[in-house]
Every structure is written in structure tokens, then in C-alpha cells.
Amino acid sequence: MPDWSQKVRDVPDFPKPGIVFKDIMPVLADAEAFTDAIVAMARPWRDLPIDAIVCIEARGFLLGAPLARELGCGLVPLRKPGKLPGATLEQRYALEYGTDALEAQAGALAPGARVLLVDDVLATGGTLLAAHALAQRMEAHVVGAGVLLELAFLDGRARWNGIAPLHAAMVV
Ligand code: AMP
């Protein structure tokens, strides 16, 4: 296991009983671990033309921004409803209980733009699939998806179903 991955901290029963929250903040707090984690996330995509990282509020922003600089591309944020000014596109998705939604600014991606979806954790896959749906509605080409950490036991990868290459820098 790379050194940076040992800084991911398990927090039992957060944000609710029975959930083991994967806290990536100690990775970001350490200069060397942060750099190594971003390099690990960048590795599969270095030789591909990518116009923009499309990253998901909020921890996806913390990884997506340095990754965009590492890969030399732009960044388009997907935010919780009501945060982005101007015309937006909304994508609703199911959670274990209830629904959530992500929004993108209309016109933030040119049709045909080559994008990489980025988030911190792949759990059941619903969030990444919603991001993919939004990117498709904007007529972007999803080159792939990258996460820092994949929780394999939740089978998000099966739900993702190979719709684009999916890379996790660490799998637990
Ligand atoms: P999912 O849609 O189930 O794949 O959940 C992924 C989203 O929820 C990501 O944006 C994560 O930040 C967050 N998430 C889900 N489960 C966890 C977990 N155990 N630890 C940290 N974040 C999580």
C-alpha cells in the first residue's frame, strides 16, 4: 500500500450509525501524501486529451482542482442545488433514503468536450452515475471517472457497468 493511503482515516458511525466514514482530510493535510495521492489519481489519464475535470461537491473539488492542474485541463464543478448562478441543469438521483441532486451551469461544457469525472469515494455509485448523466446531457464525452478511494464491498463498480473506464487510486 502506498504511504498516502495509510492516512485515510476510518470514522465509525459517521454521519449515522452503521456507516464507516472514510476521512480523506489527513491525506490532504500532509504535503507529501497529498502530492502522491494526486499523482496516483492522474496516472491513467496523463496521455489522454482531456478538456475538463468535472468534479462533485464538496470533497471532489479538493481533489479535482489539483488534478486539473496536474493534467493541464479545466475544471467544471457539479454543485448541490441552488449554489450556482445563472441557468443550470439539475440531475436527481436516489440515495439509500430519499433523493439528492447535482447541478451544472448550462453551457459550462462545450458539446463534445472530453471530460474526466472526479470524486473522493466510490460507494454505491449513484453519485458518479448522476455526474455521468449530467455530462451526457451537456453532450460531453466522458473519457473516464477517477476516485481516490473505492469501497469494493458496496459494488459501485458493478452499477457503473463499464460505461467508461473507472480508476480508483486505492480500493478497500
Ligand atoms: P455513492 O453515491 O453511494 O457512490 O456515494 C459516493 C458519495 O458519497 C461520494 O461523494 C462520497 O463523498 C460520499 N460517501 C459515500 N460513502 C462514503 C464513506 N463511507 N466515506 C466517505 N464518503 C462517502
Tab-separated table of C-alpha atoms and ligand atoms in Angstrom:
chain	number	residue	atom	x	y	z
A	1	MET	CA	0.000	0.000	0.000
A	2	PRO	CA	1.325	3.477	-0.820
A	3	ASP	CA	2.148	5.671	2.196
A	4	TRP	CA	-0.564	8.222	1.409
A	5	SER	CA	-3.308	5.601	1.568
A	6	GLN	CA	-2.479	4.866	5.201
A	7	LYS	CA	-3.575	8.375	6.062
A	8	VAL	CA	-7.217	7.681	5.115
A	9	ARG	CA	-8.940	7.513	8.499
A	10	ASP	CA	-11.931	5.311	9.350
A	11	VAL	CA	-14.596	7.081	11.401
A	12	PRO	CA	-17.200	4.570	12.624
A	13	ASP	CA	-20.858	5.577	12.864
A	14	PHE	CA	-20.495	8.838	10.901
A	15	PRO	CA	-22.648	10.520	9.661
A	16	LYS	CA	-25.047	7.897	11.015
A	17	PRO	CA	-24.875	4.601	12.903
A	18	GLY	CA	-23.529	1.693	10.855
A	19	ILE	CA	-21.599	3.822	8.320
A	20	VAL	CA	-17.794	3.734	8.402
A	21	PHE	CA	-16.855	7.141	7.028
A	22	LYS	CA	-13.602	7.320	5.072
A	23	ASP	CA	-11.997	10.598	6.104
A	24	ILE	CA	-9.535	11.778	3.445
A	25	MET	CA	-8.617	15.032	5.234
A	26	PRO	CA	-5.426	13.605	6.820
A	27	VAL	CA	-4.194	12.806	3.287
A	28	LEU	CA	-4.749	16.421	2.227
A	29	ALA	CA	-3.173	17.788	5.403
A	30	ASP	CA	0.178	16.151	4.616
A	31	ALA	CA	2.071	17.792	1.727
A	32	GLU	CA	3.800	14.633	0.540
A	33	ALA	CA	0.742	12.386	0.884
A	34	PHE	CA	-1.437	14.939	-0.933
A	35	THR	CA	1.029	15.162	-3.831
A	36	ASP	CA	1.395	11.383	-4.057
A	37	ALA	CA	-2.380	10.856	-4.000
A	38	ILE	CA	-2.919	13.351	-6.843
A	39	VAL	CA	-0.113	11.751	-8.877
A	40	ALA	CA	-1.766	8.342	-8.326
A	41	MET	CA	-5.129	9.704	-9.481
A	42	ALA	CA	-3.544	11.329	-12.553
A	43	ARG	CA	-1.553	8.292	-13.721
A	44	PRO	CA	-4.121	6.548	-16.018
A	45	TRP	CA	-5.161	9.774	-17.766
A	46	ARG	CA	-1.851	11.513	-18.477
A	47	ASP	CA	-1.647	10.594	-22.148
A	48	LEU	CA	-5.289	11.273	-22.984
A	49	PRO	CA	-6.605	14.600	-24.227
A	50	ILE	CA	-8.925	15.932	-21.524
A	51	ASP	CA	-10.609	19.331	-21.681
A	52	ALA	CA	-12.005	19.444	-18.169
A	53	ILE	CA	-12.315	17.676	-14.857
A	54	VAL	CA	-15.972	17.511	-13.835
A	55	CYS	CA	-15.894	17.172	-10.053
A	56	ILE	CA	-18.517	16.723	-7.393
A	57	GLU	CA	-19.214	18.902	-4.336
A	58	ALA	CA	-17.547	19.031	-1.934
A	59	ARG	CA	-14.600	16.690	-1.413
A	60	GLY	CA	-14.456	16.050	-5.153
A	61	PHE	CA	-13.453	19.720	-5.514
A	62	LEU	CA	-10.461	19.261	-3.207
A	63	LEU	CA	-9.110	16.510	-5.461
A	64	GLY	CA	-10.456	17.745	-8.788
A	65	ALA	CA	-8.721	21.136	-8.628
A	66	PRO	CA	-5.151	19.866	-8.107
A	67	LEU	CA	-5.823	17.056	-10.577
A	68	ALA	CA	-6.893	19.593	-13.202
A	69	ARG	CA	-3.604	21.452	-12.691
A	70	GLU	CA	-1.661	18.159	-12.799
A	71	LEU	CA	-3.319	17.181	-16.101
A	72	GLY	CA	-3.318	20.708	-17.509
A	73	CYS	CA	-7.056	20.910	-18.079
A	74	GLY	CA	-10.010	22.997	-16.904
A	75	LEU	CA	-12.478	22.308	-14.105
A	76	VAL	CA	-16.270	22.294	-14.051
A	77	PRO	CA	-17.937	21.848	-10.654
A	78	LEU	CA	-21.148	19.928	-10.040
A	79	ARG	CA	-22.838	21.503	-7.033
A	80	LYS	CA	-25.736	20.906	-4.702
A	81	PRO	CA	-28.902	22.698	-5.909
A	82	GLY	CA	-29.112	26.468	-5.582
A	83	LYS	CA	-25.380	27.207	-5.363
A	84	LEU	CA	-24.547	28.054	-8.970
A	85	PRO	CA	-25.625	31.355	-10.571
A	86	GLY	CA	-27.384	31.605	-13.915
A	87	ALA	CA	-29.144	28.874	-15.856
A	88	THR	CA	-28.449	25.369	-14.572
A	89	LEU	CA	-29.164	21.738	-15.384
A	90	GLU	CA	-30.261	19.529	-12.498
A	91	GLN	CA	-29.838	15.786	-12.130
A	92	ARG	CA	-31.745	13.998	-9.353
A	93	TYR	CA	-30.548	10.649	-8.043
A	94	ALA	CA	-31.649	8.131	-5.457
A	95	LEU	CA	-29.947	7.725	-2.102
A	96	GLU	CA	-30.486	4.899	0.352
A	97	TYR	CA	-33.275	7.031	1.851
A	98	GLY	CA	-34.720	9.762	-0.361
A	99	THR	CA	-33.120	11.640	-3.229
A	100	ASP	CA	-30.368	14.167	-3.805
A	101	ALA	CA	-29.448	16.317	-6.781
A	102	LEU	CA	-26.458	17.825	-8.550
A	103	GLU	CA	-26.418	20.916	-10.727
A	104	ALA	CA	-24.152	22.143	-13.507
A	105	GLN	CA	-24.070	25.564	-15.125
A	106	ALA	CA	-25.718	25.425	-18.538
A	107	GLY	CA	-23.066	25.858	-21.204
A	108	ALA	CA	-20.164	25.107	-18.842
A	109	LEU	CA	-19.071	22.339	-21.226
A	110	ALA	CA	-18.967	22.681	-24.991
A	111	PRO	CA	-20.668	19.816	-26.853
A	112	GLY	CA	-18.054	17.129	-27.484
A	113	ALA	CA	-15.807	18.303	-24.622
A	114	ARG	CA	-13.675	15.454	-23.280
A	115	VAL	CA	-14.194	15.213	-19.540
A	116	LEU	CA	-12.965	13.188	-16.589
A	117	LEU	CA	-15.421	12.767	-13.698
A	118	VAL	CA	-13.805	13.031	-10.259
A	119	ASP	CA	-14.991	12.342	-6.726
A	120	ASP	CA	-13.347	11.293	-3.479
A	121	VAL	CA	-15.126	7.991	-2.758
A	122	LEU	CA	-16.999	5.468	-4.910
A	123	ALA	CA	-19.548	3.769	-2.663
A	124	THR	CA	-22.789	2.550	-4.290
A	125	GLY	CA	-22.031	4.505	-7.482
A	126	GLY	CA	-25.190	6.647	-7.562
A	127	THR	CA	-23.325	9.948	-7.328
A	128	LEU	CA	-20.893	9.148	-10.133
A	129	LEU	CA	-23.744	7.889	-12.326
A	130	ALA	CA	-25.622	11.161	-11.762
A	131	ALA	CA	-22.483	13.086	-12.753
A	132	HIS	CA	-22.221	10.937	-15.868
A	133	ALA	CA	-25.860	11.616	-16.739
A	134	LEU	CA	-25.328	15.372	-16.373
A	135	ALA	CA	-22.211	15.276	-18.545
A	136	GLN	CA	-24.143	13.355	-21.181
A	137	ARG	CA	-26.998	15.851	-21.098
A	138	MET	CA	-24.385	18.531	-21.819
A	139	GLU	CA	-23.224	16.388	-24.774
A	140	ALA	CA	-19.762	15.965	-23.279
A	141	HIS	CA	-17.667	12.897	-23.974
A	142	VAL	CA	-16.864	11.117	-20.694
A	143	VAL	CA	-13.293	9.872	-21.074
A	144	GLY	CA	-13.464	8.182	-17.693
A	145	ALA	CA	-14.024	8.538	-13.978
A	146	GLY	CA	-11.474	8.720	-11.194
A	147	VAL	CA	-11.841	8.433	-7.452
A	148	LEU	CA	-9.317	8.422	-4.650
A	149	LEU	CA	-10.967	5.502	-2.908
A	150	GLU	CA	-13.319	2.688	-3.961
A	151	LEU	CA	-15.353	0.770	-1.382
A	152	ALA	CA	-15.448	-2.534	-3.258
A	153	PHE	CA	-17.954	-4.214	-0.932
A	154	LEU	CA	-20.662	-1.732	-1.996
A	155	ASP	CA	-20.408	-2.818	-5.639
A	156	GLY	CA	-20.459	0.653	-7.148
A	157	ARG	CA	-18.281	-0.625	-9.978
A	158	ALA	CA	-20.947	-3.187	-10.939
A	159	ARG	CA	-23.563	-0.432	-11.040
A	160	TRP	CA	-21.231	1.734	-13.119
A	161	ASN	CA	-21.251	-1.219	-15.522
A	162	GLY	CA	-18.247	-0.202	-17.605
A	163	ILE	CA	-19.878	2.859	-19.189
A	164	ALA	CA	-16.397	4.433	-19.240
A	165	PRO	CA	-13.015	3.489	-17.749
A	166	LEU	CA	-13.149	3.830	-13.962
A	167	HIS	CA	-9.973	4.207	-11.914
A	168	ALA	CA	-9.595	4.134	-8.134
A	169	ALA	CA	-6.216	5.118	-6.680
A	170	MET	CA	-7.000	2.863	-3.695
A	171	VAL	CA	-9.502	0.014	-3.304
A	172	VAL	CA	-10.678	-1.280	0.065
B	1	AMP	P1	-22.317	6.736	-3.700
B	1	AMP	O1	-23.209	7.626	-4.494
B	1	AMP	O2	-23.055	5.767	-2.854
B	1	AMP	O3	-21.235	6.092	-4.533
B	1	AMP	O4	-21.579	7.665	-2.653
B	1	AMP	C1	-20.482	8.424	-3.025
B	1	AMP	C2	-20.559	9.809	-2.437
B	1	AMP	O5	-20.892	9.769	-1.063
B	1	AMP	C3	-19.211	10.481	-2.522
B	1	AMP	O6	-19.421	11.832	-2.897
B	1	AMP	C4	-18.617	10.360	-1.142
B	1	AMP	O7	-18.057	11.576	-0.742
B	1	AMP	C5	-19.779	10.002	-0.235
B	1	AMP	N1	-19.569	8.765	0.545
B	1	AMP	C6	-20.339	7.650	0.483
B	1	AMP	N2	-19.939	6.731	1.356
B	1	AMP	C7	-18.860	7.255	1.980
B	1	AMP	C8	-17.967	6.788	3.024
B	1	AMP	N3	-18.118	5.578	3.584
B	1	AMP	N4	-16.976	7.604	3.420
B	1	AMP	C9	-16.826	8.827	2.850
B	1	AMP	N5	-17.627	9.322	1.904
B	1	AMP	C10	-18.629	8.555	1.461
